[in-house]
Amino acid sequence: MKRMLYVLVILAIVFGWRDWAQRAIEHPPGVLVPEGPMQSAAEGAKPFEFAGYSLQPRAVFEIRARVLSREDYRWSQGADLSPMDLALGWRQMSDQGVLDRIDISQGARWYYTRYEHPSPLPDREIIQQSANIHMVPADALVQQRLRSIRRGHIIYARGFLVDAKHPSGFSWNTSLSREDAGDGACELFYVELLNIED
C-alpha cells in the first residue's frame, strides 16, 4: 500500500511539474504579430533523405507567429518525423483580446477552435490567420528549442514546406495555402532555424 502511495505521489509531482513547465504565457490585448507567413517556390530543390524518409522541398517558408497550442506525438504514424504540432496564429489571431474568446485545442494531428456566438472573428479570418503545423526539427538544437515552447510564446522559424515519403509506402504531403481547411490543410514544416522571442 505504501509503495502504491509513493508511486501516486511521484506521478503527481511529475505531471504537476510538466503542467507548470508548459504553463501558458499571457500577453496584454493587442496584435503581437502583424505580419503573415512568407512563402516562395523552392526552385531547384532536390529531394533529400532525413530520418528514414525522402523529403521533397515544395516551398521556402518563414513564419513569425504566436503559439496558440502545442501537441506532442510519440507513437502515431509519422511521429518519428514530426514529433510535435504547433497551432500558430498571426495578425488578429495573435491578439489576446481575440484569443480569450476562442477555445483552442489539438488532437490526432488536427487543430480545433470553438467559441460562443457572436464570433470574435469570421471563420474565414480564423482560417487565414492561423494554422496547425507539423514541425520537423532539422537538428538537435531545433528539437531542443521545440521542447521548451509554451502556449503564448512568440516564435520565428525558417525552413521548407516538404512532402514526405517512407519506404513503407506511407506518404505525407504539405499544404501550400493559408486558405484551406480540413484534411490535408496542415503544413509539414522542415525547420532549419527556430528562435523563441518571447
PDB file of C-alpha atoms in Angstrom:
ATOM      1  CA  MET A   1       0.000   0.000   0.000  1.00  0.00           C
ATOM      2  CA  LYS A   2       2.833   2.376   0.879  1.00  0.00           C
ATOM      3  CA  ARG A   3       4.573   1.590  -2.403  1.00  0.00           C
ATOM      4  CA  MET A   4       1.402   2.457  -4.324  1.00  0.00           C
ATOM      5  CA  LEU A   5       1.134   5.724  -2.399  1.00  0.00           C
ATOM      6  CA  TYR A   6       4.753   6.598  -3.266  1.00  0.00           C
ATOM      7  CA  VAL A   7       4.099   5.861  -6.929  1.00  0.00           C
ATOM      8  CA  LEU A   8       0.996   8.088  -6.919  1.00  0.00           C
ATOM      9  CA  VAL A   9       2.893  10.922  -5.215  1.00  0.00           C
ATOM     10  CA  ILE A  10       5.749  10.663  -7.738  1.00  0.00           C
ATOM     11  CA  LEU A  11       3.284  10.671 -10.653  1.00  0.00           C
ATOM     12  CA  ALA A  12       1.527  13.706  -9.203  1.00  0.00           C
ATOM     13  CA  ILE A  13       4.857  15.531  -8.902  1.00  0.00           C
ATOM     14  CA  VAL A  14       5.917  14.603 -12.455  1.00  0.00           C
ATOM     15  CA  PHE A  15       2.612  15.658 -14.042  1.00  0.00           C
ATOM     16  CA  GLY A  16       2.402  18.765 -11.858  1.00  0.00           C
ATOM     17  CA  TRP A  17       5.910  19.812 -12.908  1.00  0.00           C
ATOM     18  CA  ARG A  18       5.114  19.147 -16.586  1.00  0.00           C
ATOM     19  CA  ASP A  19       1.965  21.285 -16.393  1.00  0.00           C
ATOM     20  CA  TRP A  20       3.872  24.080 -14.636  1.00  0.00           C
ATOM     21  CA  ALA A  21       6.742  23.932 -17.148  1.00  0.00           C
ATOM     22  CA  GLN A  22       4.263  24.170 -20.041  1.00  0.00           C
ATOM     23  CA  ARG A  23       2.041  26.843 -18.473  1.00  0.00           C
ATOM     24  CA  ALA A  24       0.660  29.420 -20.880  1.00  0.00           C
ATOM     25  CA  ILE A  25       2.261  32.834 -21.303  1.00  0.00           C
ATOM     26  CA  GLU A  26      -0.238  35.680 -21.056  1.00  0.00           C
ATOM     27  CA  HIS A  27       0.040  38.909 -23.033  1.00  0.00           C
ATOM     28  CA  PRO A  28      -1.910  42.171 -22.851  1.00  0.00           C
ATOM     29  CA  PRO A  29      -4.558  42.694 -25.550  1.00  0.00           C
ATOM     30  CA  GLY A  30      -3.293  43.795 -28.944  1.00  0.00           C
ATOM     31  CA  VAL A  31      -1.873  42.269 -32.114  1.00  0.00           C
ATOM     32  CA  LEU A  32       1.594  40.850 -31.366  1.00  0.00           C
ATOM     33  CA  VAL A  33       2.450  39.581 -34.863  1.00  0.00           C
ATOM     34  CA  PRO A  34       1.182  41.986 -37.556  1.00  0.00           C
ATOM     35  CA  GLU A  35       2.746  40.107 -40.485  1.00  0.00           C
ATOM     36  CA  GLY A  36       1.748  36.789 -42.027  1.00  0.00           C
ATOM     37  CA  PRO A  37       3.992  33.885 -43.088  1.00  0.00           C
ATOM     38  CA  MET A  38       6.304  34.300 -46.079  1.00  0.00           C
ATOM     39  CA  GLN A  39       6.437  31.592 -48.733  1.00  0.00           C
ATOM     40  CA  SER A  40       8.259  31.266 -52.033  1.00  0.00           C
ATOM     41  CA  ALA A  41       8.897  28.474 -54.517  1.00  0.00           C
ATOM     42  CA  ALA A  42      11.717  26.069 -53.656  1.00  0.00           C
ATOM     43  CA  GLU A  43      13.178  26.306 -57.152  1.00  0.00           C
ATOM     44  CA  GLY A  44      15.696  23.614 -57.979  1.00  0.00           C
ATOM     45  CA  ALA A  45      15.430  21.983 -54.545  1.00  0.00           C
ATOM     46  CA  LYS A  46      16.131  18.267 -54.772  1.00  0.00           C
ATOM     47  CA  PRO A  47      14.721  15.503 -52.549  1.00  0.00           C
ATOM     48  CA  PHE A  48      16.884  14.522 -49.597  1.00  0.00           C
ATOM     49  CA  GLU A  49      16.895  11.725 -47.036  1.00  0.00           C
ATOM     50  CA  PHE A  50      16.014  12.525 -43.457  1.00  0.00           C
ATOM     51  CA  ALA A  51      15.036  10.273 -40.527  1.00  0.00           C
ATOM     52  CA  GLY A  52      14.342   7.391 -42.896  1.00  0.00           C
ATOM     53  CA  TYR A  53      12.097   9.490 -45.153  1.00  0.00           C
ATOM     54  CA  SER A  54      12.591  11.078 -48.556  1.00  0.00           C
ATOM     55  CA  LEU A  55      11.686  14.756 -48.249  1.00  0.00           C
ATOM     56  CA  GLN A  56      10.832  16.878 -51.279  1.00  0.00           C
ATOM     57  CA  PRO A  57      11.017  20.634 -50.590  1.00  0.00           C
ATOM     58  CA  ARG A  58       7.939  22.354 -52.042  1.00  0.00           C
ATOM     59  CA  ALA A  59       8.409  25.905 -50.743  1.00  0.00           C
ATOM     60  CA  VAL A  60      10.770  28.073 -48.751  1.00  0.00           C
ATOM     61  CA  PHE A  61       8.806  29.009 -45.628  1.00  0.00           C
ATOM     62  CA  GLU A  62       9.357  31.624 -42.961  1.00  0.00           C
ATOM     63  CA  ILE A  63       6.973  32.414 -40.126  1.00  0.00           C
ATOM     64  CA  ARG A  64       6.782  34.621 -37.074  1.00  0.00           C
ATOM     65  CA  ALA A  65       3.747  33.712 -35.005  1.00  0.00           C
ATOM     66  CA  ARG A  66       2.188  33.268 -31.592  1.00  0.00           C
ATOM     67  CA  VAL A  67       1.898  29.727 -30.253  1.00  0.00           C
ATOM     68  CA  LEU A  68      -1.804  29.025 -29.726  1.00  0.00           C
ATOM     69  CA  SER A  69      -1.386  25.400 -28.691  1.00  0.00           C
ATOM     70  CA  ARG A  70       1.155  22.567 -28.691  1.00  0.00           C
ATOM     71  CA  GLU A  71       0.612  18.830 -29.054  1.00  0.00           C
ATOM     72  CA  ASP A  72       3.374  16.227 -28.788  1.00  0.00           C
ATOM     73  CA  TYR A  73       3.274  12.864 -30.588  1.00  0.00           C
ATOM     74  CA  ARG A  74       5.294   9.750 -29.794  1.00  0.00           C
ATOM     75  CA  TRP A  75       3.507   6.659 -31.054  1.00  0.00           C
ATOM     76  CA  SER A  76       1.392   7.756 -34.019  1.00  0.00           C
ATOM     77  CA  GLN A  77       2.402   7.249 -37.642  1.00  0.00           C
ATOM     78  CA  GLY A  78       4.833   9.987 -38.652  1.00  0.00           C
ATOM     79  CA  ALA A  79       5.834  10.824 -35.060  1.00  0.00           C
ATOM     80  CA  ASP A  80       9.404   9.766 -35.850  1.00  0.00           C
ATOM     81  CA  LEU A  81       9.495  12.560 -38.448  1.00  0.00           C
ATOM     82  CA  SER A  82       7.291  15.182 -36.796  1.00  0.00           C
ATOM     83  CA  PRO A  83       7.111  14.746 -33.006  1.00  0.00           C
ATOM     84  CA  MET A  84       5.120  17.937 -32.425  1.00  0.00           C
ATOM     85  CA  ASP A  85       2.346  20.047 -33.911  1.00  0.00           C
ATOM     86  CA  LEU A  86       2.100  23.751 -33.174  1.00  0.00           C
ATOM     87  CA  ALA A  87      -1.086  25.704 -33.716  1.00  0.00           C
ATOM     88  CA  LEU A  88       0.221  29.141 -34.677  1.00  0.00           C
ATOM     89  CA  GLY A  89      -1.539  32.476 -35.079  1.00  0.00           C
ATOM     90  CA  TRP A  90      -0.691  35.841 -36.582  1.00  0.00           C
ATOM     91  CA  ARG A  91      -2.415  39.183 -37.133  1.00  0.00           C
ATOM     92  CA  GLN A  92      -5.696  39.145 -35.170  1.00  0.00           C
ATOM     93  CA  MET A  93      -5.098  35.535 -34.143  1.00  0.00           C
ATOM     94  CA  SER A  94      -2.118  36.776 -32.110  1.00  0.00           C
ATOM     95  CA  ASP A  95      -4.303  39.213 -30.127  1.00  0.00           C
ATOM     96  CA  GLN A  96      -5.016  38.145 -26.533  1.00  0.00           C
ATOM     97  CA  GLY A  97      -8.331  40.000 -26.678  1.00  0.00           C
ATOM     98  CA  VAL A  98      -9.462  37.752 -29.546  1.00  0.00           C
ATOM     99  CA  LEU A  99      -7.925  34.555 -28.181  1.00  0.00           C
ATOM    100  CA  ASP A 100      -9.625  34.987 -24.802  1.00  0.00           C
ATOM    101  CA  ARG A 101     -12.900  34.316 -26.643  1.00  0.00           C
ATOM    102  CA  ILE A 102     -11.736  31.231 -28.569  1.00  0.00           C
ATOM    103  CA  ASP A 103     -11.174  27.766 -27.100  1.00  0.00           C
ATOM    104  CA  ILE A 104      -8.250  26.170 -28.947  1.00  0.00           C
ATOM    105  CA  SER A 105      -7.296  22.502 -28.814  1.00  0.00           C
ATOM    106  CA  GLN A 106      -5.366  19.907 -30.811  1.00  0.00           C
ATOM    107  CA  GLY A 107      -5.508  16.158 -31.269  1.00  0.00           C
ATOM    108  CA  ALA A 108      -4.937  13.422 -33.860  1.00  0.00           C
ATOM    109  CA  ARG A 109      -2.930  15.928 -35.943  1.00  0.00           C
ATOM    110  CA  TRP A 110      -5.883  18.350 -36.115  1.00  0.00           C
ATOM    111  CA  TYR A 111      -6.413  21.835 -34.690  1.00  0.00           C
ATOM    112  CA  TYR A 112      -9.834  22.861 -33.352  1.00  0.00           C
ATOM    113  CA  THR A 113     -11.421  26.195 -32.449  1.00  0.00           C
ATOM    114  CA  ARG A 114     -14.647  26.740 -30.527  1.00  0.00           C
ATOM    115  CA  TYR A 115     -16.311  29.959 -29.456  1.00  0.00           C
ATOM    116  CA  GLU A 116     -19.611  31.343 -28.270  1.00  0.00           C
ATOM    117  CA  HIS A 117     -21.563  33.483 -30.696  1.00  0.00           C
ATOM    118  CA  PRO A 118     -21.030  36.127 -31.788  1.00  0.00           C
ATOM    119  CA  SER A 119     -17.641  35.014 -33.080  1.00  0.00           C
ATOM    120  CA  PRO A 120     -14.681  37.286 -32.251  1.00  0.00           C
ATOM    121  CA  LEU A 121     -13.611  36.839 -35.901  1.00  0.00           C
ATOM    122  CA  PRO A 122     -15.298  35.451 -39.017  1.00  0.00           C
ATOM    123  CA  ASP A 123     -14.387  31.776 -39.561  1.00  0.00           C
ATOM    124  CA  ARG A 124     -12.596  32.664 -42.800  1.00  0.00           C
ATOM    125  CA  GLU A 125     -10.251  35.035 -40.933  1.00  0.00           C
ATOM    126  CA  ILE A 126      -9.538  32.428 -38.245  1.00  0.00           C
ATOM    127  CA  ILE A 127      -8.540  30.009 -41.033  1.00  0.00           C
ATOM    128  CA  GLN A 128      -6.446  32.620 -42.864  1.00  0.00           C
ATOM    129  CA  GLN A 129      -4.650  33.833 -39.742  1.00  0.00           C
ATOM    130  CA  SER A 130      -3.793  30.559 -38.044  1.00  0.00           C
ATOM    131  CA  ALA A 131      -2.542  27.092 -38.919  1.00  0.00           C
ATOM    132  CA  ASN A 132      -1.769  23.703 -37.455  1.00  0.00           C
ATOM    133  CA  ILE A 133       1.814  22.984 -38.468  1.00  0.00           C
ATOM    134  CA  HIS A 134       3.581  19.615 -38.272  1.00  0.00           C
ATOM    135  CA  MET A 135       7.063  20.526 -37.072  1.00  0.00           C
ATOM    136  CA  VAL A 136      10.044  18.532 -38.403  1.00  0.00           C
ATOM    137  CA  PRO A 137      13.189  19.518 -36.454  1.00  0.00           C
ATOM    138  CA  ALA A 138      16.210  19.524 -38.783  1.00  0.00           C
ATOM    139  CA  ASP A 139      18.727  19.055 -35.964  1.00  0.00           C
ATOM    140  CA  ALA A 140      19.162  18.592 -32.220  1.00  0.00           C
ATOM    141  CA  LEU A 141      19.192  22.348 -31.489  1.00  0.00           C
ATOM    142  CA  VAL A 142      15.819  22.902 -33.185  1.00  0.00           C
ATOM    143  CA  GLN A 143      14.426  19.855 -31.373  1.00  0.00           C
ATOM    144  CA  GLN A 144      15.657  21.187 -28.022  1.00  0.00           C
ATOM    145  CA  ARG A 145      14.064  24.579 -28.653  1.00  0.00           C
ATOM    146  CA  LEU A 146      10.811  22.959 -29.734  1.00  0.00           C
ATOM    147  CA  ARG A 147      10.636  21.107 -26.422  1.00  0.00           C
ATOM    148  CA  SER A 148      10.800  24.394 -24.499  1.00  0.00           C
ATOM    149  CA  ILE A 149       7.924  26.056 -26.386  1.00  0.00           C
ATOM    150  CA  ARG A 150       4.861  27.072 -24.394  1.00  0.00           C
ATOM    151  CA  ARG A 151       1.453  28.361 -25.364  1.00  0.00           C
ATOM    152  CA  GLY A 152       1.750  32.128 -25.776  1.00  0.00           C
ATOM    153  CA  HIS A 153       5.372  32.193 -26.928  1.00  0.00           C
ATOM    154  CA  ILE A 154       6.230  34.291 -29.976  1.00  0.00           C
ATOM    155  CA  ILE A 155       8.457  32.259 -32.272  1.00  0.00           C
ATOM    156  CA  TYR A 156      10.323  32.749 -35.523  1.00  0.00           C
ATOM    157  CA  ALA A 157      11.042  29.738 -37.740  1.00  0.00           C
ATOM    158  CA  ARG A 158      12.568  29.234 -41.173  1.00  0.00           C
ATOM    159  CA  GLY A 159      12.959  26.218 -43.426  1.00  0.00           C
ATOM    160  CA  PHE A 160      10.990  24.328 -46.073  1.00  0.00           C
ATOM    161  CA  LEU A 161       7.480  23.025 -46.539  1.00  0.00           C
ATOM    162  CA  VAL A 162       8.003  19.431 -47.637  1.00  0.00           C
ATOM    163  CA  ASP A 163       6.289  16.315 -48.908  1.00  0.00           C
ATOM    164  CA  ALA A 164       7.482  13.123 -47.213  1.00  0.00           C
ATOM    165  CA  LYS A 165       7.649   9.524 -48.398  1.00  0.00           C
ATOM    166  CA  HIS A 166       8.618   6.484 -46.334  1.00  0.00           C
ATOM    167  CA  PRO A 167       9.834   3.156 -47.760  1.00  0.00           C
ATOM    168  CA  SER A 168       6.821   1.505 -46.090  1.00  0.00           C
ATOM    169  CA  GLY A 169       4.560   3.331 -48.553  1.00  0.00           C
ATOM    170  CA  PHE A 170       3.416   5.974 -46.060  1.00  0.00           C
ATOM    171  CA  SER A 171       3.364   9.471 -47.562  1.00  0.00           C
ATOM    172  CA  TRP A 172       2.608  12.864 -46.078  1.00  0.00           C
ATOM    173  CA  ASN A 173       2.063  15.980 -48.170  1.00  0.00           C
ATOM    174  CA  THR A 174       2.216  19.573 -47.053  1.00  0.00           C
ATOM    175  CA  SER A 175      -0.370  22.256 -47.632  1.00  0.00           C
ATOM    176  CA  LEU A 176       0.896  25.249 -49.605  1.00  0.00           C
ATOM    177  CA  SER A 177      -2.015  27.554 -48.743  1.00  0.00           C
ATOM    178  CA  ARG A 178      -3.205  29.517 -45.723  1.00  0.00           C
ATOM    179  CA  GLU A 179      -6.715  29.495 -47.158  1.00  0.00           C
ATOM    180  CA  ASP A 180      -7.559  25.796 -46.793  1.00  0.00           C
ATOM    181  CA  ALA A 181      -9.233  23.838 -44.000  1.00  0.00           C
ATOM    182  CA  GLY A 182      -9.899  20.201 -43.211  1.00  0.00           C
ATOM    183  CA  ASP A 183      -7.949  17.115 -44.239  1.00  0.00           C
ATOM    184  CA  GLY A 184      -4.665  17.990 -45.954  1.00  0.00           C
ATOM    185  CA  ALA A 185      -4.718  21.626 -44.816  1.00  0.00           C
ATOM    186  CA  CYS A 186      -1.752  21.398 -42.444  1.00  0.00           C
ATOM    187  CA  GLU A 187       1.801  22.360 -43.295  1.00  0.00           C
ATOM    188  CA  LEU A 188       4.635  19.834 -42.966  1.00  0.00           C
ATOM    189  CA  PHE A 189       7.490  22.140 -41.976  1.00  0.00           C
ATOM    190  CA  TYR A 190      11.149  21.087 -42.045  1.00  0.00           C
ATOM    191  CA  VAL A 191      12.547  23.632 -39.567  1.00  0.00           C
ATOM    192  CA  GLU A 192      16.183  24.661 -40.019  1.00  0.00           C
ATOM    193  CA  LEU A 193      16.086  27.695 -37.705  1.00  0.00           C
ATOM    194  CA  LEU A 194      13.887  28.299 -34.674  1.00  0.00           C
ATOM    195  CA  ASN A 195      14.046  31.226 -32.262  1.00  0.00           C
ATOM    196  CA  ILE A 196      11.785  31.832 -29.284  1.00  0.00           C
ATOM    197  CA  GLU A 197      11.368  35.598 -28.997  1.00  0.00           C
ATOM    198  CA  ASP A 198       9.057  35.938 -26.002  1.00  0.00           C
TER     199      ASP A 198
END
